[in-house]
JSON list of C-alpha atoms in Angstrom, two decimals:
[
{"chain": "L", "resi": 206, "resn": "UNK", "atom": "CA", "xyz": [89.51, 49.60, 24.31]},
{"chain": "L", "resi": 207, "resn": "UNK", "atom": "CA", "xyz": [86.63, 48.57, 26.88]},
{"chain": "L", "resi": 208, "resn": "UNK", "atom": "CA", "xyz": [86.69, 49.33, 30.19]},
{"chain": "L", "resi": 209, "resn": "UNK", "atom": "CA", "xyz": [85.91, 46.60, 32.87]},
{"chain": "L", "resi": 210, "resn": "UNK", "atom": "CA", "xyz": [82.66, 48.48, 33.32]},
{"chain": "L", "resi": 211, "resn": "UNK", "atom": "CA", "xyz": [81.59, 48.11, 29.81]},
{"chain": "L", "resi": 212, "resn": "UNK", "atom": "CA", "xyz": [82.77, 44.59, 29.42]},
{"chain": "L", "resi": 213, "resn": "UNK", "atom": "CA", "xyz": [79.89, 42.45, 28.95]},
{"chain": "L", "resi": 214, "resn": "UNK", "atom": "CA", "xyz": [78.98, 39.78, 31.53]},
{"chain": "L", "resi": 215, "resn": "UNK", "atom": "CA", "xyz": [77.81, 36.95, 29.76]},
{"chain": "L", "resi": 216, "resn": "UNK", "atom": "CA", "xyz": [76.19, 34.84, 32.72]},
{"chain": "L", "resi": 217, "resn": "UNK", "atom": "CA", "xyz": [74.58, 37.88, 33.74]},
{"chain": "L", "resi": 218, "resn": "UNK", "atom": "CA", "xyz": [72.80, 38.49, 30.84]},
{"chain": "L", "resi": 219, "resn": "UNK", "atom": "CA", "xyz": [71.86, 34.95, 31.01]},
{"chain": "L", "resi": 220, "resn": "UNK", "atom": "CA", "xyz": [70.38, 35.30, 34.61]},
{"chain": "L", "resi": 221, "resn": "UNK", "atom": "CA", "xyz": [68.74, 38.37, 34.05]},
{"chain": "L", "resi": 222, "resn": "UNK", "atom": "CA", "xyz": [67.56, 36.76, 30.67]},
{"chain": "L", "resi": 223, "resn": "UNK", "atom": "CA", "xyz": [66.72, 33.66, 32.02]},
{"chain": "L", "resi": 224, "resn": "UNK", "atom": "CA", "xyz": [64.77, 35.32, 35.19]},
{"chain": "L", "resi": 225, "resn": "UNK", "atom": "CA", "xyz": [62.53, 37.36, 33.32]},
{"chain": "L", "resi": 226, "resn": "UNK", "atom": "CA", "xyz": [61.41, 34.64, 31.02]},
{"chain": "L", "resi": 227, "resn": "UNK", "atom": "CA", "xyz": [62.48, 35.81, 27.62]},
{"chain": "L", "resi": 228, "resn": "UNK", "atom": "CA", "xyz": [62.74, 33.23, 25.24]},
{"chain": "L", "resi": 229, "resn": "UNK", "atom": "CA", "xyz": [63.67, 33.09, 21.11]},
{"chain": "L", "resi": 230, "resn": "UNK", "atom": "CA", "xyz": [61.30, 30.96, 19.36]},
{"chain": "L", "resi": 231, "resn": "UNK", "atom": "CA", "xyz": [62.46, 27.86, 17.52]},
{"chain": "L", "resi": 232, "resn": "UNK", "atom": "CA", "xyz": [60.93, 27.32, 14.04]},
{"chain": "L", "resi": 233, "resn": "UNK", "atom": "CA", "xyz": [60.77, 23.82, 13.86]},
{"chain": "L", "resi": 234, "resn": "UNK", "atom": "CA", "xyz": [62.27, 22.08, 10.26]},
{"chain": "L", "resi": 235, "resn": "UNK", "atom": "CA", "xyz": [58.76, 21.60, 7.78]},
{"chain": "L", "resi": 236, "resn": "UNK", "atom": "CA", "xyz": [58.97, 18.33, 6.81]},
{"chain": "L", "resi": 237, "resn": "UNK", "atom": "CA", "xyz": [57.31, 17.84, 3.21]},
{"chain": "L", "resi": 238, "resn": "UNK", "atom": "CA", "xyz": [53.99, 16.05, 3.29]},
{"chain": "L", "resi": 239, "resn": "UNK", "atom": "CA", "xyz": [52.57, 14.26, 0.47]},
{"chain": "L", "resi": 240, "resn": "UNK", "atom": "CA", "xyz": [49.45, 12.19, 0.75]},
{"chain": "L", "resi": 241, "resn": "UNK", "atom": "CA", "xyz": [49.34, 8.68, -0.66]},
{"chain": "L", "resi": 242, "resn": "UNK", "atom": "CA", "xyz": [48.21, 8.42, -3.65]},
{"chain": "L", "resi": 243, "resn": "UNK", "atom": "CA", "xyz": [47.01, 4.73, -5.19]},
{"chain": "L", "resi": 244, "resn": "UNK", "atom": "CA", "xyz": [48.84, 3.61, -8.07]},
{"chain": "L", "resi": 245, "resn": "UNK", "atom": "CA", "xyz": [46.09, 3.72, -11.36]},
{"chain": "L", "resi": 246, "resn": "UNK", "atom": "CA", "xyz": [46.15, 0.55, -13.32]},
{"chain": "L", "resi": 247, "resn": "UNK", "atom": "CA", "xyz": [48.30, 0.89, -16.48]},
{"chain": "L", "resi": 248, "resn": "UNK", "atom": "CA", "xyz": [46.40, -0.32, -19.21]},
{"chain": "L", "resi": 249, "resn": "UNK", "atom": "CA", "xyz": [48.34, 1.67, -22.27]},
{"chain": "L", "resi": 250, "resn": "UNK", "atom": "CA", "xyz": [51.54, 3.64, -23.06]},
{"chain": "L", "resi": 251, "resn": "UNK", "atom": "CA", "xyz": [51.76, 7.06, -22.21]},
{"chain": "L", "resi": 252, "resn": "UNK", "atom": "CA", "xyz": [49.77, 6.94, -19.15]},
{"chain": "L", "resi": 253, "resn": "UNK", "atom": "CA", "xyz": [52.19, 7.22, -16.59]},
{"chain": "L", "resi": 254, "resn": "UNK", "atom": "CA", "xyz": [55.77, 7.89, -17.06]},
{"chain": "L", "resi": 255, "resn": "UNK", "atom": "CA", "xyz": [58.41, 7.35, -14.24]},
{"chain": "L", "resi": 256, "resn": "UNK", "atom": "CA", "xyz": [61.26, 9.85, -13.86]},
{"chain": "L", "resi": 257, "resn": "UNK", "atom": "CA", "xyz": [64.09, 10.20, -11.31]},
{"chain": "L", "resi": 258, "resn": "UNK", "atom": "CA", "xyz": [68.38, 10.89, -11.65]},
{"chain": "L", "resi": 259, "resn": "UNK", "atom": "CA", "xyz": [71.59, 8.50, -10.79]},
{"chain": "L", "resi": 260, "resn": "UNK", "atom": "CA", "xyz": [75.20, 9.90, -10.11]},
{"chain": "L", "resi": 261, "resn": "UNK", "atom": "CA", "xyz": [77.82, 8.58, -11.44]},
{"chain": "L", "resi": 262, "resn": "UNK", "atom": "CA", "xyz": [81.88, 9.61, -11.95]},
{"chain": "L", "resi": 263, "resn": "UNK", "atom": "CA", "xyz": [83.92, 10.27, -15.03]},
{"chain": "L", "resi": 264, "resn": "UNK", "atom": "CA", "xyz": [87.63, 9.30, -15.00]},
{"chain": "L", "resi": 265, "resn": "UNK", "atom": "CA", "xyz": [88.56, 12.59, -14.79]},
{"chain": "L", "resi": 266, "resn": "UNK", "atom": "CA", "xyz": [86.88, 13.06, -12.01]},
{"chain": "L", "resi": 267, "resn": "UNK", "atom": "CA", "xyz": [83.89, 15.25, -12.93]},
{"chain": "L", "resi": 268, "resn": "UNK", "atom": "CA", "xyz": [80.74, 14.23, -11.29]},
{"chain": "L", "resi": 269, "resn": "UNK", "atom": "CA", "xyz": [78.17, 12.98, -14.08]},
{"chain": "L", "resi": 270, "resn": "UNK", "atom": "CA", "xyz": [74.25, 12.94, -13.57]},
{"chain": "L", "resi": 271, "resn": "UNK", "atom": "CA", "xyz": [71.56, 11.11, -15.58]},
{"chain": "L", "resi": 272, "resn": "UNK", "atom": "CA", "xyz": [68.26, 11.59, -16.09]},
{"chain": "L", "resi": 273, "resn": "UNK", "atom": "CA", "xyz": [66.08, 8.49, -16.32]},
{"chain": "L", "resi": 274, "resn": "UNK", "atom": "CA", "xyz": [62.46, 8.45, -18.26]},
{"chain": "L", "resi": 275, "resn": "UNK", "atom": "CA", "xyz": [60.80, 5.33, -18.38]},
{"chain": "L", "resi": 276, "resn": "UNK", "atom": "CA", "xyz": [57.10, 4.51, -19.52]},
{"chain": "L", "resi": 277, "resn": "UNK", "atom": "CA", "xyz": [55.47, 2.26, -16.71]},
{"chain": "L", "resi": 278, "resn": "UNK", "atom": "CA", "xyz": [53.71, 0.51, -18.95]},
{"chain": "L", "resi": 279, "resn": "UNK", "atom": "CA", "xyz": [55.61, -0.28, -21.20]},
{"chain": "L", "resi": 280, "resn": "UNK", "atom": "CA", "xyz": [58.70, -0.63, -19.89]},
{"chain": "L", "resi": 281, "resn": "UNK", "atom": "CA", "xyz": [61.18, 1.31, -22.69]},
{"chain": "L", "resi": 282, "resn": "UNK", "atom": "CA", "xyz": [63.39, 3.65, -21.58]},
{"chain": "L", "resi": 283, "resn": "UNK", "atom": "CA", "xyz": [62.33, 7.19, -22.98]},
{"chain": "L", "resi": 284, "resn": "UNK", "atom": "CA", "xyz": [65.58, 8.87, -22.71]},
{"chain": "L", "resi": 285, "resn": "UNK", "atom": "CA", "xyz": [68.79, 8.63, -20.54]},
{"chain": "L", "resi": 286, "resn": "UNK", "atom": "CA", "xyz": [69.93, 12.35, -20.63]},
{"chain": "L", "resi": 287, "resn": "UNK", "atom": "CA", "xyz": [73.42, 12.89, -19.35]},
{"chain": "L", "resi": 288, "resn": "UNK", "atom": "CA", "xyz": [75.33, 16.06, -18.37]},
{"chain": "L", "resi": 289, "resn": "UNK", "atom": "CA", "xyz": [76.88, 17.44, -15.30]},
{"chain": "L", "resi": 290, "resn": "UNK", "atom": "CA", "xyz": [74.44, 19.47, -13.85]},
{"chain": "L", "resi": 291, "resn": "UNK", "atom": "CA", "xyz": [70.44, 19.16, -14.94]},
{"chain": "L", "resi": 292, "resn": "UNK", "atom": "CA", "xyz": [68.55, 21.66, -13.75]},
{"chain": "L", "resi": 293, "resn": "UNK", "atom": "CA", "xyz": [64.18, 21.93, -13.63]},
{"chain": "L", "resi": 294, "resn": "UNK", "atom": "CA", "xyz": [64.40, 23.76, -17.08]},
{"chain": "L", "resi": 295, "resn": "UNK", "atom": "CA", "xyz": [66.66, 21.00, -18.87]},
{"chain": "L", "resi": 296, "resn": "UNK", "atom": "CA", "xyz": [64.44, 18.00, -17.59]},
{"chain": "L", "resi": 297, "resn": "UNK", "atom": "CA", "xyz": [61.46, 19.86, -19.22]},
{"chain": "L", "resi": 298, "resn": "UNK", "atom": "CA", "xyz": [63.34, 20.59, -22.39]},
{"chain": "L", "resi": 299, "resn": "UNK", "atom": "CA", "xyz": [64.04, 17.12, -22.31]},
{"chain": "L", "resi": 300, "resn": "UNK", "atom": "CA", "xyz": [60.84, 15.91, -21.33]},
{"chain": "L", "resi": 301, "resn": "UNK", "atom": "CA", "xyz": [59.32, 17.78, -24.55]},
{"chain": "L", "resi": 302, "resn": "UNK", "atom": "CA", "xyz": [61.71, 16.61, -26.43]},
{"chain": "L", "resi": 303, "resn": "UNK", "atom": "CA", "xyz": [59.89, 12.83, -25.81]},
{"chain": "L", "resi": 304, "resn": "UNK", "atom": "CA", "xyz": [56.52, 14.64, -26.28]},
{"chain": "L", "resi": 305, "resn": "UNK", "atom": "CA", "xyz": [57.46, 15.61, -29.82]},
{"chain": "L", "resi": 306, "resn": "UNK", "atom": "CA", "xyz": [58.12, 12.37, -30.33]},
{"chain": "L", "resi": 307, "resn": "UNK", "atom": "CA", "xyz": [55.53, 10.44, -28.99]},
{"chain": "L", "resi": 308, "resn": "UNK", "atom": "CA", "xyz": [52.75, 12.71, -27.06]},
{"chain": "L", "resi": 309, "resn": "UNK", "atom": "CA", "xyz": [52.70, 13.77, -23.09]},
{"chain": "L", "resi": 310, "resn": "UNK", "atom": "CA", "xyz": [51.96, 11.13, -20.66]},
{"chain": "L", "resi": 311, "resn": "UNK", "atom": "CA", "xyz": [48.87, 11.21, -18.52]},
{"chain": "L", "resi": 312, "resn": "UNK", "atom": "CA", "xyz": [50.91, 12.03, -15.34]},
{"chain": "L", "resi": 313, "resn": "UNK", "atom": "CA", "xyz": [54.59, 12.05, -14.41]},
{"chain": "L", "resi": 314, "resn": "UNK", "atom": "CA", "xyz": [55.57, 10.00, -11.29]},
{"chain": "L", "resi": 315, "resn": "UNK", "atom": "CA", "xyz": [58.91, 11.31, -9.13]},
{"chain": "L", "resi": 316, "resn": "UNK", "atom": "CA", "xyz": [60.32, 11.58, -6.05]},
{"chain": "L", "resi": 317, "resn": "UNK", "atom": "CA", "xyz": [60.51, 15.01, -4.40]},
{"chain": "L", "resi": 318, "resn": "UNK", "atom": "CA", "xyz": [64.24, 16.62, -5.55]},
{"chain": "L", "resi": 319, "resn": "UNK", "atom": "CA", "xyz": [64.38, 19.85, -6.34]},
{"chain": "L", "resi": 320, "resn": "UNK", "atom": "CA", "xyz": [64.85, 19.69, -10.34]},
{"chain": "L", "resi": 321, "resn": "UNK", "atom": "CA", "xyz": [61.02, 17.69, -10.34]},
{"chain": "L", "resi": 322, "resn": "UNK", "atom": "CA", "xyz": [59.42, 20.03, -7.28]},
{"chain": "L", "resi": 323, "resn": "UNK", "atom": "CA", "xyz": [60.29, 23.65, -8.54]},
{"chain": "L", "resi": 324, "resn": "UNK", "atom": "CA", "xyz": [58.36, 26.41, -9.37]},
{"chain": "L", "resi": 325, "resn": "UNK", "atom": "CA", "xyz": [59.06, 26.17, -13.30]},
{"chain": "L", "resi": 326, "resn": "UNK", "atom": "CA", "xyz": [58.54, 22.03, -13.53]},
{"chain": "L", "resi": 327, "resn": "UNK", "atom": "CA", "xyz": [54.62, 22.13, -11.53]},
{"chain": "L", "resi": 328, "resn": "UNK", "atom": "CA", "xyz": [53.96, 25.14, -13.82]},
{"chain": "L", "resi": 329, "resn": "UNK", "atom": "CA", "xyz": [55.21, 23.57, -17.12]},
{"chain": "L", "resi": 330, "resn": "UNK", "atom": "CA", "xyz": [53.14, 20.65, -16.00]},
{"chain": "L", "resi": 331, "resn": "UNK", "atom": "CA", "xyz": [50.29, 22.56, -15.31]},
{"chain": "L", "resi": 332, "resn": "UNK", "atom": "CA", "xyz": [50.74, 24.24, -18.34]},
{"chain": "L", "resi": 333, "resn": "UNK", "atom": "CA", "xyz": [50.90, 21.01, -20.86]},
{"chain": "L", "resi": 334, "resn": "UNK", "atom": "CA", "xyz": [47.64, 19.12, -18.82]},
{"chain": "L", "resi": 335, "resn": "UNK", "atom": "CA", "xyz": [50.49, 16.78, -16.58]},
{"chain": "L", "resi": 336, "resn": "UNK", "atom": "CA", "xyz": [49.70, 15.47, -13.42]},
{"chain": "L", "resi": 337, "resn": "UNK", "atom": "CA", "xyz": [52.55, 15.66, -11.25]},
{"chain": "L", "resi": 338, "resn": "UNK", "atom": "CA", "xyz": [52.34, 12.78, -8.99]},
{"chain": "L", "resi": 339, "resn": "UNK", "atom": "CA", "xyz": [55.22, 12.80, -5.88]},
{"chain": "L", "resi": 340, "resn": "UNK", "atom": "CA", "xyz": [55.95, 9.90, -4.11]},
{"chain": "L", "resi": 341, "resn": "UNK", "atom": "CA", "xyz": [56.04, 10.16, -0.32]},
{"chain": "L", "resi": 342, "resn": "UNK", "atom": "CA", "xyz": [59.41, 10.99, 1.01]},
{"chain": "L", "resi": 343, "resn": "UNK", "atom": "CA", "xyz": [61.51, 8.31, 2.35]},
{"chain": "L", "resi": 344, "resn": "UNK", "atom": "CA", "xyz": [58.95, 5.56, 0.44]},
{"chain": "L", "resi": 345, "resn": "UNK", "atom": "CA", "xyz": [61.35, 4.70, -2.93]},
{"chain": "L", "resi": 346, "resn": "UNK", "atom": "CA", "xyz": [58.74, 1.67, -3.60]},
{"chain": "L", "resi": 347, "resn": "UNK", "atom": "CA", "xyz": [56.27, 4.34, -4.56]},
{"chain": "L", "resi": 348, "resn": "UNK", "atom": "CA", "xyz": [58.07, 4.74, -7.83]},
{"chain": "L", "resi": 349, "resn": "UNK", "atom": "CA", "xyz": [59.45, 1.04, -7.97]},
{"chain": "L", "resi": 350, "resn": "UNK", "atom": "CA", "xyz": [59.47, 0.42, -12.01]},
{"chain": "L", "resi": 351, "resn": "UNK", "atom": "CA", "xyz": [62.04, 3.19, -11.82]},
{"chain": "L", "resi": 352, "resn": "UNK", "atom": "CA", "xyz": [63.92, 1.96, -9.21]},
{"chain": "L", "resi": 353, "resn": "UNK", "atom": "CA", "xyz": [63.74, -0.97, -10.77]},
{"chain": "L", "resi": 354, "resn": "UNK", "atom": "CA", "xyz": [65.15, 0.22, -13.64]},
{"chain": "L", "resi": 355, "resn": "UNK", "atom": "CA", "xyz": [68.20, 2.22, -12.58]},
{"chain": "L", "resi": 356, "resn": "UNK", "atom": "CA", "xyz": [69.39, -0.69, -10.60]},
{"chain": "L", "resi": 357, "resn": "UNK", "atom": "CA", "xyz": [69.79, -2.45, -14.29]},
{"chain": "L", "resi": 358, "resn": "UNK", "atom": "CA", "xyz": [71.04, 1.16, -15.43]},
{"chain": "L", "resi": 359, "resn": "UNK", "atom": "CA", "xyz": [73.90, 0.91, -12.72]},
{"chain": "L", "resi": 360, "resn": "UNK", "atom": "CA", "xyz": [74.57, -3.19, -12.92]},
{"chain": "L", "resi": 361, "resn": "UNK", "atom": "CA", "xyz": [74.57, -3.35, -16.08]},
{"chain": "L", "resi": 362, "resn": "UNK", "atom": "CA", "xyz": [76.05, 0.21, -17.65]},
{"chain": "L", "resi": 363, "resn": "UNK", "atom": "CA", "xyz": [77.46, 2.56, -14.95]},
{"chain": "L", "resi": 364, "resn": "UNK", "atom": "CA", "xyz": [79.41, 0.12, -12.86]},
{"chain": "L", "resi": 365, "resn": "UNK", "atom": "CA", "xyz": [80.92, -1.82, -15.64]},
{"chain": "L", "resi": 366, "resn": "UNK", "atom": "CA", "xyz": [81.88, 1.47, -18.13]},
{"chain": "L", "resi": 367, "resn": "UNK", "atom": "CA", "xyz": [85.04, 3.41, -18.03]},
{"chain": "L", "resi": 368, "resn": "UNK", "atom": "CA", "xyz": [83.73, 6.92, -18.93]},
{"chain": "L", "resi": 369, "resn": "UNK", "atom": "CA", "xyz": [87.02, 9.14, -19.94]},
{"chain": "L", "resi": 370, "resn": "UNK", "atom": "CA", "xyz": [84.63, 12.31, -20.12]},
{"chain": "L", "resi": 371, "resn": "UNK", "atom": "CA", "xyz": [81.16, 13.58, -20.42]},
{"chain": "L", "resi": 372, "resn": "UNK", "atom": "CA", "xyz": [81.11, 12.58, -24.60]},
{"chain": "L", "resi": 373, "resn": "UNK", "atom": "CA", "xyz": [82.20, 9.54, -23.83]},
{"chain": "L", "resi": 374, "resn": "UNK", "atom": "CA", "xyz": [79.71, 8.62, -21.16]},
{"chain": "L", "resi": 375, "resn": "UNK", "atom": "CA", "xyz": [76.51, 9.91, -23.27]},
{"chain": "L", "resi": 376, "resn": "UNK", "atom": "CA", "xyz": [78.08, 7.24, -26.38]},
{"chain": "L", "resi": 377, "resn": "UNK", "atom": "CA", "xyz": [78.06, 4.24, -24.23]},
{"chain": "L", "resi": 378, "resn": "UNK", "atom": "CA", "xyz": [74.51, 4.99, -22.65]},
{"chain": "L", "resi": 379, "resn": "UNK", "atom": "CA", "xyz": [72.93, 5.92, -25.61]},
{"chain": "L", "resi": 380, "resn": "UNK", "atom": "CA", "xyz": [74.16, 2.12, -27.12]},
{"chain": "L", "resi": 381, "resn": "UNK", "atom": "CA", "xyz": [73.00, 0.98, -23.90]},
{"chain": "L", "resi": 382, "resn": "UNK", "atom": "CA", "xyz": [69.26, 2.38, -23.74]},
{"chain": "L", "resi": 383, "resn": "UNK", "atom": "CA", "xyz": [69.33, 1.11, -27.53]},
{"chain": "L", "resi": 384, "resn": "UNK", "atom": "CA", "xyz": [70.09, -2.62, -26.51]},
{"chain": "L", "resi": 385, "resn": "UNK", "atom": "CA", "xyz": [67.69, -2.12, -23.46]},
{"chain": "L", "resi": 386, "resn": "UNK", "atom": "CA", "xyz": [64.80, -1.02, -25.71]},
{"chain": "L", "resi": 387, "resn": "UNK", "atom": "CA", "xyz": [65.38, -3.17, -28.98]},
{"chain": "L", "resi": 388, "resn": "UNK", "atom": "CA", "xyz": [66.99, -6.26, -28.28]},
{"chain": "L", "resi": 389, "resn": "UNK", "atom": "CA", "xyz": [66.00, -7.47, -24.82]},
{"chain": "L", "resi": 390, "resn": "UNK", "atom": "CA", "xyz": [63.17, -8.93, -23.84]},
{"chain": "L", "resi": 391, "resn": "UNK", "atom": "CA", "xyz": [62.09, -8.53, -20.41]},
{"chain": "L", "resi": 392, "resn": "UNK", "atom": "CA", "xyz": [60.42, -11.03, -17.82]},
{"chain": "L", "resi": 393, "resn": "UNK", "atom": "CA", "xyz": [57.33, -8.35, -16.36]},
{"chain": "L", "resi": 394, "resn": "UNK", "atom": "CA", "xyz": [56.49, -7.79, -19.98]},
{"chain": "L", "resi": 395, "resn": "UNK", "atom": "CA", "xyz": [56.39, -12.13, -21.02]},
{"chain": "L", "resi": 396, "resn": "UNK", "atom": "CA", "xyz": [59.88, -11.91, -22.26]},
{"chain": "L", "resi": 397, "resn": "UNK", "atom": "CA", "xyz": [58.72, -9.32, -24.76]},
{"chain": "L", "resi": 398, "resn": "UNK", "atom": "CA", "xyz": [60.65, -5.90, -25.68]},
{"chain": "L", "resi": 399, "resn": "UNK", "atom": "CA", "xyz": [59.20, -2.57, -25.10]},
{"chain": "L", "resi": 400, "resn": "UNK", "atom": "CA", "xyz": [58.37, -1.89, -28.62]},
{"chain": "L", "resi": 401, "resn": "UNK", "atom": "CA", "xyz": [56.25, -5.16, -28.95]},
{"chain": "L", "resi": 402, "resn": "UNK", "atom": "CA", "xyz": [54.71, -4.26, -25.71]},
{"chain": "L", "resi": 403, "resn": "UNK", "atom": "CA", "xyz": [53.41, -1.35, -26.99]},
{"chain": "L", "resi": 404, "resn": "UNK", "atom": "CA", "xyz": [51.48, -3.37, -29.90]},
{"chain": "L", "resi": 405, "resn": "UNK", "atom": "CA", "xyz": [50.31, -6.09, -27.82]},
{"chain": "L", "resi": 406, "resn": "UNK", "atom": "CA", "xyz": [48.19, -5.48, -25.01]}
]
């Protein structure tokens, strides 16, 4: 047990800290810093695809995420992959999954979260020729056609589904992104549907 002697004196400490002028250092927070980059104009598919994720709740409970892929000039949703946890490494394994299909995309527009500003996603772009293009932070109208687009993806799908569990949700947006791509036509494209857009210029 401490004597009063070797009790420590907290406001003296202070004083004597204060009085010498010793001081800790605060690291300021970095704030990210992304320069503003001019949107290209889109005169083909495959030049620019938009990514980002939406959250939504299963009736059990269990927290649902989806990844969103659309081609900005087209317009047709690429994929809609849902799970409960997607990672950098699953949105490239899904992202080469729509390369198999159809070639890589000129660049890749995002946001800054962590799945699309890792390590492994800027070198697996690096690595297939992608250029990564990040939106400022806080400026959501820098990737607009995706925004855009999950508002529809919400009005539309999310808010108006019952999902009883993970299986269930990935049915109903599949059918979904199928009526979205194939039998809608769309106003920014003339009232066309992706797939004509993508034969018409």
């Amino acid at each position: 047990m401490l004597t009063s002697e070797e009790r420590v004196n907290h406001k003296r400490v202070w004083r004597v800290y204060r009085d010498l002028g010793l001081s800790v250092k605060r690291t300021r927070r970095k704030r990210l810093e992304r320069a503003l980059r001019p949107r290209p104009m889109l005169t083909a598919p495959n030049q620019e695809w938009a990514v980002d994720f939406v959250s939504d709740v299963a009736a059990s409970g269990r927290r649902l995420r989806i990844f969103t892929v659309v081609d900005s000039y087209t317009r047709e949703c690429l994929a809609l992959e849902v799970d409960t946890s997607l990672p950098s490494r699953r949105v490239t394994r899904a992202l080469a999954e729509i390369m198999d299909r159809r070639g890589a995309p000129v660049a890749i527009r995002s946001d800054n979260g962590p799945e699309v500003s890792s390590r492994h996603y800027l070198a697996w772009c690096i690595e297939k020729r992608i250029d990564a293009v990040h939106i400022q932070p806080g400026k959501p109208t820098q990737n607009a056609y995706i925004e855009s687009f999950n508002g529809r993806l919400r009005d539309e799908c999310l808010n108006v589904s019952w999902f009883w569990n993970l299986f269930d949700a990935r049915k109903k947006i599949a059918a979904w992104r199928e009526d979205y791509n194939s039998r809608r036509p769309h106003s920014a494209l003339r009232y066309l549907t992706p797939p004509l857009r993508r034969l018409r210029p």
